[in-house]
Amino acid sequence: MSGCKTVLCVFLWGPIHWLTTFKHWNGKYFDKIPLCKLGTSTLLDNYEAFICIVWEWSFICLLKQAGIRNNAGGWKAAEPASCMVDCLACLHPGVNIPVKVDPDLLDAWEDTLFVSMDANFKLERFEVSSKEKDPGLGSGLRYFVDMTSFKNHLKMFDKHILQAWSTCNDHKAAKPDKKTCARSQALAASGVGGVICMHHELKLALSMVDLQVRETYVDLALSPEWSWAISNGVAASTQEMSPGHRCEKLGSINWQKNISIDAVLNTAEYESHFKHFTKTLPSEEIAKWTMMVEAWEADREEPNPFAQTMASKSEAAMHLQLACKDAQDELVGLDGDQLFDTSLKDMVAQGVQIEASHLQACDNLGNGPLVPTYLQQLYLPSSILLMDHPCGDVLICAKACLRIGQGFDLLHTICGHLLALAKAYKDGDTTTLMQKEQLKCHKTTRDINACITQAKNYYQHVQQCLMTLSTRSGDCTWQSQLRVLEESDVHQISDNAVGAFDNEQECGLVDQWGVDLRIKWCKAHARVHCWREECKLVKADMQHVRHTLKHDAILWLSQAEKREAGINASEGAGAYARCQAAIHTAIKARFKWKW
């Protein structure tokens, strides 16, 4: 009975150990077991023995699942990467696609294998053991390469590859040496890096290595950390394992791959939202936008439907225009004798930023500034004119350009907030929300209204500054687009937002709303088509998975027919092969039912 309990415990340990919430169940759990007894005897510390049992059990299961037991030479004759788990959805000639395929039948983007380098810096390992003390049971049978050969290979090319200067800020993987990072002094490996199938995020054979504490370009080029979430759950337990045990534990990553149809479900959701959004817009505008999208896809010289088409001037564009004007003046010598590094136009731009931050601080305080502006003057050109102080035309023009850019930016900001507010109200009306969701929706609408009020007040301040500046410069052309914004001009967008306004003073917002709605509709349309392409890939992957599972089941049945002379366990090996064939057939049936 005790043997059965041990087998059951070891059998359950493997799957549970991959859970993220299980990472704190380590040796301390076994230390608390004596507290559950009567205290009349002392229990032996069997934690290390249990870990060795789990290690051997996992290795035996690895050999059996790879079919090594059914081979004539056994595990000693196993070739490198013979125990790896292939990606079921990737293309395998002779398995899920024919060996010889007509090139005309292959799609350029569907039938292509995309690979990339990836790294996980959470899978650290402390210097608690070495390969000589605790060697691995099956080194090189899956994904990790032999580190000794790998390091010897790097030494041959280390001096031939130029190492660029690192811009990482206190990243232990890019430290010059262990002495510069206190934590790195106790690390034998700062993570794990390798080559993965980019579409399905499965590791390739013999493509994983331990990251060195001093990582260089000869080891691994730039690698993002984006497909290792499933392995983060065992980071706490593998950091104190021996090198061999850790490599074999992390070699089970591909078994955790979960094939689902999330892309298909997301497509239906996006299509539903897109159809609902299309119904709220006029059909004439939809037809016009559709023609714009089709024309732009056919010829990129046509107007881009995803870009702003209004003749607006942003603050960033005005900064660029002033910088170019400064460069031209300096080139022709019109800047005069400049005593400081900062030009006059840059000084005006910095003053505008200081004023904006000052107004933001006033809004945050709520009770006005701590020091009133009549006691602490900013001496901007708009206020200097009111005090009848002389000011150069260069500063006046620079300040007017920046204010015009701010006005257009604020109009665009108000329109974006109004669109977000309309969506928040619609979501609250069409969805039955609980109290927690209702409070969250109310907080969202309150925050959006606060942003709208702040932007509206700042727009009115900018317009007042432009009126003051125009009395000196005489330029009033901005008034045709940056009109006076009344309280009634800023309100929620209705379902027929485009073309539903009769007030002439709302034209500035109406035009911007039309552009924003067009861009939003085009993005929703593109998102639907993007998920349709993803669904096309997923359906092709489903077909590949079914063919691969069918091939594996047939392969296991052929292994079951093998008999080895003089071995009494041949019947057990055949039974295990039939069991594996049944498992692959059942997985195929479950996927078929799910899809």
C-alpha positions as a printed Julia matrix, in Angstrom:
595×3 Matrix{Float64}:
   0.0     0.0     0.0
   2.87    2.39    0.81
   4.36    1.75   -2.64
   1.04    2.63   -4.31
   0.87    5.84   -2.3
   4.41    6.76   -3.34
   3.63    6.17   -7.03
   0.43    8.24   -6.78
   2.27   11.07   -4.98
   5.03   11.13   -7.58
   2.48   10.96  -10.41
   0.62   14.02   -9.09
   3.77   15.96   -8.22
   4.74   16.62  -11.85
   1.61   18.49  -13.05
   1.08   20.32   -9.75
   4.67   21.51   -9.66
   4.09   23.62  -12.8
   1.35   25.67  -11.14
   2.34   29.23  -10.29
   0.45   29.13   -6.98
   2.38   26.0    -6.02
   5.84   27.54   -6.14
   5.97   28.05   -2.37
   5.45   24.34   -1.63
   9.03   23.29   -1.14
  11.04   21.58    1.59
   9.36   23.63    4.31
   6.16   21.67    3.7
   7.87   18.43    4.67
   9.34   20.1     7.76
   5.81   20.69    9.07
   4.67   17.08    8.66
   5.91   16.01   12.17
   3.57   18.6    13.69
   0.61   16.58   12.39
   1.66   13.52   14.4
   1.3    12.79   18.11
   4.88   13.78   18.77
   5.85   10.39   20.17
   8.4     9.72   17.44
  10.72   11.65   15.18
  10.14   11.44   11.44
  13.12   11.15    9.14
  13.92   13.93    6.68
  12.99   12.3     3.37
  12.8    15.45    1.27
  16.06   14.89   -0.64
  15.19   11.25   -1.22
  11.75   12.28   -2.47
  13.3    14.76   -4.93
  15.59   12.02   -6.26
  12.59    9.71   -6.7
  10.7    12.42   -8.6
  13.75   13.08  -10.77
  14.14    9.41  -11.7
  10.4     9.01  -12.22
  10.31   11.98  -14.6
  13.28   10.64  -16.56
  11.69    7.19  -16.9
   8.44    8.76  -18.09
  10.43   10.87  -20.54
  12.06    7.79  -22.07
   8.79    5.9   -22.24
   6.87    8.77  -23.83
   9.59    9.18  -26.46
   9.44    5.47  -27.33
  13.04    4.81  -26.29
  12.01    1.63  -24.47
  10.71    0.16  -27.72
  14.05    0.67  -29.48
  16.55   -2.14  -29.64
  19.44   -0.22  -28.07
  17.48    1.3   -25.19
  18.2     4.7   -23.72
  21.97    4.3   -24.07
  21.6     4.25  -27.86
  19.31    7.31  -27.91
  20.35   10.03  -30.34
  20.51   13.76  -29.42
  17.09   15.43  -29.3
  15.38   12.05  -29.62
  13.12   12.81  -26.63
  11.96   16.26  -27.72
   8.3    17.13  -28.24
   7.68   18.53  -31.71
   5.2    21.29  -32.34
   2.0    19.62  -33.5
   0.94   22.59  -35.61
   4.22   23.26  -37.4
   4.91   21.79  -40.81
   6.61   18.38  -40.74
   7.18   16.82  -44.19
   5.98   13.26  -44.22
   3.92   13.76  -41.05
   1.26   16.43  -41.61
   2.2    17.47  -45.17
   3.49   15.43  -48.11
   7.23   15.1   -48.54
   7.07   16.61  -52.02
   4.69   19.53  -52.39
   4.01   21.55  -55.5
   5.51   25.03  -54.9
   2.5    26.61  -56.58
   0.21   25.14  -53.9
   2.19   26.62  -51.01
   1.15   29.95  -49.55
   3.96   32.4   -48.84
   2.77   33.29  -45.34
   0.73   30.25  -44.33
   3.34   27.59  -45.12
   6.33   29.32  -43.56
   8.13   28.5   -40.33
   8.94   31.63  -38.33
  11.55   31.27  -35.61
  12.95   33.82  -33.18
  15.3    34.04  -30.23
  13.77   34.44  -26.81
  15.04   34.66  -23.25
  13.66   34.42  -19.72
  15.62   36.19  -17.0
  13.46   34.79  -14.18
  14.83   31.27  -14.62
  17.96   31.92  -12.61
  20.12   29.25  -11.01
  22.3    29.67   -7.95
  25.7    28.08   -7.6
  24.48   25.27   -5.35
  25.96   22.4    -7.31
  27.88   21.56  -10.47
  27.67   19.22  -13.41
  30.43   17.04  -11.96
  28.63   16.56   -8.64
  25.08   16.17  -10.0
  25.2    15.22  -13.69
  22.02   15.01  -15.68
  20.39   11.68  -16.42
  19.81   12.45  -20.09
  21.87   15.41  -21.24
  21.1    16.57  -24.79
  18.01   14.42  -25.27
  15.63   17.37  -25.51
  16.26   21.09  -25.82
  19.3    22.06  -23.76
  22.68   21.74  -25.42
  25.77   20.51  -23.62
  27.05   23.6   -21.79
  30.69   22.48  -21.8
  30.78   22.17  -25.58
  28.77   25.38  -25.9
  31.23   27.41  -23.82
  34.2    25.96  -25.68
  32.58   26.96  -28.95
  32.02   30.51  -27.7
  35.66   30.9   -26.72
  36.63   30.38  -30.35
  34.58   33.37  -31.57
  34.47   35.6   -28.5
  37.26   37.9   -29.69
  36.02   38.13  -33.28
  32.62   39.72  -32.5
  32.58   43.36  -31.41
  30.6    43.92  -28.23
  28.48   47.08  -28.42
  28.19   49.4   -25.44
  25.26   48.34  -23.29
  22.53   50.87  -22.5
  20.81   48.6   -19.96
  20.28   50.2   -16.56
  21.32   47.83  -13.76
  20.4    44.65  -15.67
  22.25   41.7   -14.23
  22.42   39.92  -17.6
  24.5    42.77  -19.04
  26.78   43.49  -16.1
  30.51   43.6   -16.9
  31.29   41.06  -14.19
  29.86   39.51  -11.07
  31.45   42.1    -8.78
  29.24   44.9   -10.11
  25.99   43.19   -9.04
  25.55   41.79   -5.54
  22.89   39.28   -6.6
  24.94   38.05   -9.55
  27.73   36.91   -7.25
  25.64   33.91   -6.18
  24.3    33.08   -9.66
  25.58   30.39  -11.96
  23.07   31.33  -14.69
  21.09   34.56  -15.08
  18.31   32.95  -17.1
  17.52   30.74  -20.07
  17.64   31.64  -23.75
  16.8    29.75  -26.89
  15.14   29.58  -30.28
  11.38   29.13  -30.45
   8.65   28.65  -33.01
   7.39   32.22  -33.08
   3.8    31.44  -34.03
   3.16   28.61  -31.56
   5.81   29.49  -28.93
   7.3    26.0   -28.68
  10.98   25.38  -28.15
  13.06   23.85  -30.94
  15.4    20.9   -30.53
  18.81   21.61  -28.96
  18.18   25.35  -28.97
  18.18   26.27  -25.26
  21.18   27.42  -23.23
  21.83   28.95  -19.82
  22.42   32.68  -19.97
  25.76   33.71  -18.56
  25.94   36.41  -15.91
  28.02   38.49  -18.34
  25.94   38.13  -21.5
  27.52   39.15  -24.81
  26.48   39.24  -28.44
  28.5    36.11  -29.14
  26.2    34.18  -26.8
  22.83   35.56  -27.79
  21.7    38.6   -29.72
  18.86   40.87  -28.62
  16.08   38.66  -27.27
  12.69   39.8   -25.98
  11.05   38.07  -23.05
   7.52   37.3   -24.18
   6.75   33.56  -24.49
   7.95   32.15  -21.17
   4.96   32.86  -18.94
   4.22   29.17  -18.46
   7.72   28.52  -17.11
   7.7    31.35  -14.57
   5.82   29.12  -12.12
   8.83   26.85  -11.62
  11.4    29.65  -11.43
  11.43   29.57   -7.62
  12.03   25.82   -7.42
  14.51   25.39  -10.3
  16.84   28.14   -9.07
  18.3    25.78   -6.45
  18.39   22.62   -8.57
  21.48   21.0    -9.98
  22.31   21.81  -13.63
  21.15   18.44  -14.94
  17.91   18.29  -12.95
  17.04   21.87  -13.92
  17.55   21.23  -17.63
  15.36   18.13  -17.53
  12.67   19.95  -15.57
  12.56   22.86  -17.99
  12.54   20.37  -20.86
   8.86   19.7   -20.13
   7.8    23.14  -21.34
   6.43   21.9   -24.67
   4.17   19.41  -22.88
   2.35   22.36  -21.32
   1.26   23.7   -24.7
  -2.48   24.18  -24.74
  -4.16   24.36  -28.14
  -7.4    26.33  -28.15
  -9.65   28.28  -30.5
  -9.4    31.67  -28.83
  -8.69   33.34  -32.16
 -11.99   32.09  -33.62
 -13.94   33.28  -30.6
 -12.24   36.68  -30.69
 -13.13   37.0   -34.36
 -16.83   36.59  -33.63
 -16.56   39.17  -30.85
 -14.76   41.71  -33.05
 -17.23   41.19  -35.89
 -20.15   41.75  -33.51
 -18.66   45.0   -32.2
 -17.83   46.14  -35.73
 -21.39   45.5   -37.0
 -22.89   47.29  -34.0
 -20.57   50.26  -34.51
 -21.38   50.38  -38.24
 -25.14   50.55  -37.55
 -24.68   53.76  -35.54
 -23.06   55.6   -38.46
 -24.67   57.01  -41.63
 -24.6    54.67  -44.61
 -23.24   57.42  -46.87
 -20.18   57.86  -44.67
 -19.64   54.08  -44.49
 -19.69   53.82  -48.29
 -17.28   56.75  -48.57
 -14.86   55.29  -46.01
 -15.03   51.85  -47.63
 -14.03   53.33  -50.97
 -11.14   55.16  -49.27
  -9.87   51.93  -47.68
 -10.12   49.93  -50.91
  -8.42   52.68  -52.92
  -5.59   52.99  -50.39
  -5.04   49.22  -50.28
  -4.81   49.15  -54.09
  -2.54   52.21  -54.35
  -0.61   53.57  -51.38
  -0.36   56.94  -53.12
  -4.05   57.5   -52.37
  -5.07   59.32  -49.13
  -4.5    57.19  -46.05
  -7.87   56.57  -44.31
  -6.08   55.86  -41.01
  -4.38   59.29  -40.92
  -5.68   62.7   -39.98
  -6.81   64.62  -43.08
  -7.83   67.87  -41.41
  -5.56   70.84  -42.0
  -4.62   71.08  -38.34
  -1.37   72.17  -36.74
  -0.2    70.32  -33.68
   2.08   71.74  -30.99
   4.8    69.25  -31.96
   4.62   70.43  -35.58
   4.93   74.03  -34.42
   8.01   73.14  -32.34
   9.55   71.53  -35.41
   8.72   74.55  -37.56
  10.34   76.93  -35.06
  13.42   74.71  -34.77
  13.82   74.69  -38.57
  13.41   78.47  -38.62
  16.14   78.81  -35.97
  18.46   76.59  -38.01
  17.86   78.66  -41.15
  18.44   81.94  -39.29
  21.66   80.61  -37.81
  22.8    79.42  -41.23
  22.31   82.81  -42.91
  23.44   84.76  -39.84
  20.11   86.36  -38.93
  20.19   85.26  -35.31
  22.51   88.11  -34.29
  24.91   87.95  -31.39
  23.47   85.16  -29.29
  24.77   85.3   -25.72
  23.15   82.08  -24.48
  22.8    78.53  -25.77
  19.0    78.74  -25.68
  17.43   80.64  -28.55
  14.58   83.1   -28.13
  12.07   80.69  -29.63
  13.18   77.91  -27.29
  12.79   80.28  -24.37
   9.2    81.0   -25.42
   8.48   77.28  -25.77
   9.86   76.61  -22.3
   7.73   79.43  -20.92
   4.61   77.86  -22.45
   5.48   74.52  -20.83
   6.02   76.22  -17.46
   2.65   77.92  -17.77
   0.94   74.62  -18.64
   2.48   72.89  -15.62
   1.46   75.86  -13.45
  -2.16   75.61  -14.61
  -2.09   71.84  -14.04
  -0.89   72.42  -10.48
  -3.7    74.91   -9.94
  -6.27   72.37  -11.11
  -4.82   69.72   -8.82
  -4.88   72.02   -5.79
  -8.46   73.06   -6.42
  -8.19   76.17   -4.25
  -5.96   78.16   -6.54
  -2.18   78.57   -6.52
  -0.21   78.99   -3.34
   1.37   82.13   -4.79
  -1.05   84.23   -6.9
   0.05   85.1   -10.4
  -0.17   88.84   -9.69
   2.6    88.34   -7.11
   4.65   85.87   -9.17
   4.56   86.93  -12.8
   5.73   84.57  -15.57
   6.41   87.43  -18.01
   5.13   85.61  -21.07
   4.55   87.67  -24.26
   0.77   87.56  -23.8
   1.04   89.11  -20.34
   3.83   91.51  -21.3
   1.53   93.17  -23.84
  -1.01   93.89  -21.13
   1.68   95.66  -19.12
   2.65   97.81  -22.15
   6.23   96.51  -22.19
   8.02   96.39  -25.55
   8.4    92.93  -27.1
  10.03   91.8   -30.33
   8.01   90.51  -33.26
  10.04   87.3   -33.27
   8.77   86.35  -29.82
   5.22   87.33  -30.73
   5.22   85.11  -33.84
   6.83   82.2   -31.99
   4.31   82.4   -29.17
   1.4    82.64  -31.63
   2.59   79.53  -33.52
   2.83   77.52  -30.33
  -0.6    78.67  -29.15
  -2.17   77.71  -32.49
  -0.66   74.24  -32.22
  -1.95   73.93  -28.67
  -5.43   74.92  -29.8
  -5.61   72.19  -32.44
  -4.22   69.62  -30.02
  -6.81   70.54  -27.41
  -9.66   70.26  -29.92
  -8.43   66.81  -30.89
  -8.15   65.87  -27.2
 -11.7    67.01  -26.47
 -13.05   65.0   -29.42
 -11.21   61.88  -28.28
 -12.55   62.23  -24.73
 -16.1    62.73  -26.04
 -15.82   59.54  -28.09
 -14.57   57.67  -25.02
 -17.41   59.14  -22.94
 -20.01   58.03  -25.5
 -18.6    54.5   -25.47
 -18.59   54.43  -21.65
 -22.25   55.52  -21.5
 -23.23   52.99  -24.18
 -21.47   50.15  -22.36
 -23.23   51.12  -19.14
 -26.64   51.19  -20.85
 -26.34   47.95  -22.82
 -24.78   45.84  -20.07
 -26.37   44.68  -16.85
 -23.71   45.57  -14.31
 -23.31   44.62  -10.69
 -22.64   47.23   -8.03
 -18.87   46.93   -8.35
 -19.0    47.34  -12.14
 -21.45   50.24  -11.84
 -19.12   52.07   -9.47
 -16.22   51.43  -11.83
 -18.23   52.72  -14.81
 -19.28   55.8   -12.82
 -15.65   56.5   -11.89
 -14.62   56.15  -15.54
 -17.22   58.64  -16.77
 -16.34   61.03  -13.94
 -12.64   60.93  -14.85
 -13.41   61.5   -18.54
 -15.66   64.46  -17.72
 -12.88   65.93  -15.58
 -10.43   65.6   -18.48
 -12.93   67.25  -20.85
 -13.44   70.16  -18.46
  -9.71   70.63  -18.0
  -9.04   70.57  -21.76
 -11.94   72.95  -22.42
 -10.71   75.46  -19.83
  -7.19   75.33  -21.2
  -8.52   75.82  -24.75
 -10.34   78.94  -23.63
  -7.13   80.17  -22.01
  -5.19   79.52  -25.23
  -7.79   81.39  -27.25
  -7.6    84.35  -24.89
  -3.81   84.39  -25.32
  -4.21   84.32  -29.1
  -6.6    87.26  -28.95
  -4.03   89.2   -26.93
  -1.2    88.33  -29.32
  -3.27   89.19  -32.4
  -3.7    92.78  -31.17
   0.05   93.22  -31.66
   0.74   91.01  -34.68
  -2.49   91.77  -36.53
  -2.82   88.13  -37.66
  -6.38   86.86  -37.15
  -6.41   84.0   -39.66
  -6.52   81.45  -36.84
 -10.06   82.55  -35.9
 -11.56   80.72  -38.9
 -10.66   77.34  -37.36
 -10.03   77.98  -33.67
 -13.43   79.42  -32.84
 -14.9    80.41  -29.52
 -15.89   77.29  -27.6
 -19.11   77.77  -25.65
 -20.49   75.5   -22.95
 -23.22   74.21  -25.3
 -20.67   73.25  -27.96
 -19.16   70.46  -25.86
 -21.67   67.65  -25.29
 -21.96   63.91  -25.69
 -21.95   62.41  -29.19
 -25.19   60.78  -30.28
 -25.52   57.74  -32.53
 -25.88   59.9   -35.66
 -22.93   62.09  -34.75
 -21.77   62.83  -38.29
 -23.83   65.49  -40.05
 -26.32   65.94  -37.2
 -25.26   69.42  -36.04
 -27.0    72.61  -37.11
 -25.13   75.15  -35.01
 -22.45   76.77  -37.16
 -20.13   77.29  -34.19
 -19.87   73.49  -33.77
 -18.24   72.97  -37.17
 -14.75   72.79  -35.67
 -15.72   69.85  -33.49
 -17.97   68.26  -36.13
 -15.16   68.01  -38.68
 -12.79   66.58  -36.12
 -15.47   64.11  -34.95
 -15.96   62.95  -38.53
 -12.24   62.29  -38.92
 -12.01   60.5   -35.56
 -15.04   58.35  -36.31
 -13.62   57.47  -39.72
 -10.27   56.45  -38.21
 -12.01   54.45  -35.48
 -14.21   52.66  -38.03
 -11.22   51.9   -40.3
  -9.26   50.48  -37.38
 -12.2    48.29  -36.35
 -12.53   47.11  -39.96
  -8.81   46.3   -40.12
  -8.97   44.5   -36.77
 -11.72   42.22  -38.05
  -9.71   41.34  -41.17
  -6.61   40.77  -39.05
  -8.46   38.22  -36.93
  -9.85   36.61  -40.08
  -6.28   36.02  -41.26
  -5.46   34.67  -37.8
  -8.43   32.33  -38.09
  -7.15   31.15  -41.44
  -3.84   30.27  -39.8
  -5.59   28.61  -36.87
  -7.7    26.45  -39.18
  -4.58   25.38  -41.04
  -2.91   24.61  -37.7
  -5.94   22.54  -36.68
  -5.54   20.46  -39.8
  -1.83   19.99  -39.13
  -2.5    18.98  -35.52
  -5.01   16.32  -36.55
  -2.62   14.85  -39.12
   0.27   14.89  -36.64
  -1.73   13.13  -33.93
  -2.92   10.54  -36.44
   0.66    9.95  -37.57
   1.84    9.6   -33.95
  -0.91    7.09  -33.17
   0.06    4.97  -36.19
   3.72    5.2   -35.19
   2.95    3.97  -31.67
   0.94    1.05  -33.03
   3.9     0.07  -35.18
   6.11    0.21  -32.09
   3.72   -2.12  -30.29
   4.27   -4.84  -32.9
   8.0    -5.0   -32.17
   9.24   -7.89  -30.04
  12.67   -8.12  -28.51
  14.1   -11.59  -28.02
  15.12  -12.53  -24.51
  13.32   -9.64  -22.8
  10.41  -10.52  -20.56
   9.17   -6.93  -20.5
   8.32   -6.88  -24.21
   4.64   -7.38  -23.48
   4.69   -4.39  -21.15
   6.41   -2.27  -23.77
   3.81   -3.27  -26.34
   0.97   -2.51  -23.95
   2.45    0.9   -23.21
   2.76    1.63  -26.94
  -0.91    0.75  -27.48
  -1.82    2.96  -24.53
   0.07    5.88  -26.08
  -1.65    5.28  -29.42
  -5.02    5.37  -27.66
  -4.04    8.58  -25.87
  -3.09   10.31  -29.13
  -6.34    9.13  -30.72
  -8.32   10.43  -27.75
  -6.54   13.79  -27.91
  -7.37   14.02  -31.6
 -11.03   13.23  -30.9
 -11.17   15.82  -28.11
  -9.65   18.5   -30.34
 -12.06   17.6   -33.13
 -15.01   17.9   -30.76
 -13.71   21.19  -29.36
 -13.1    22.68  -32.8
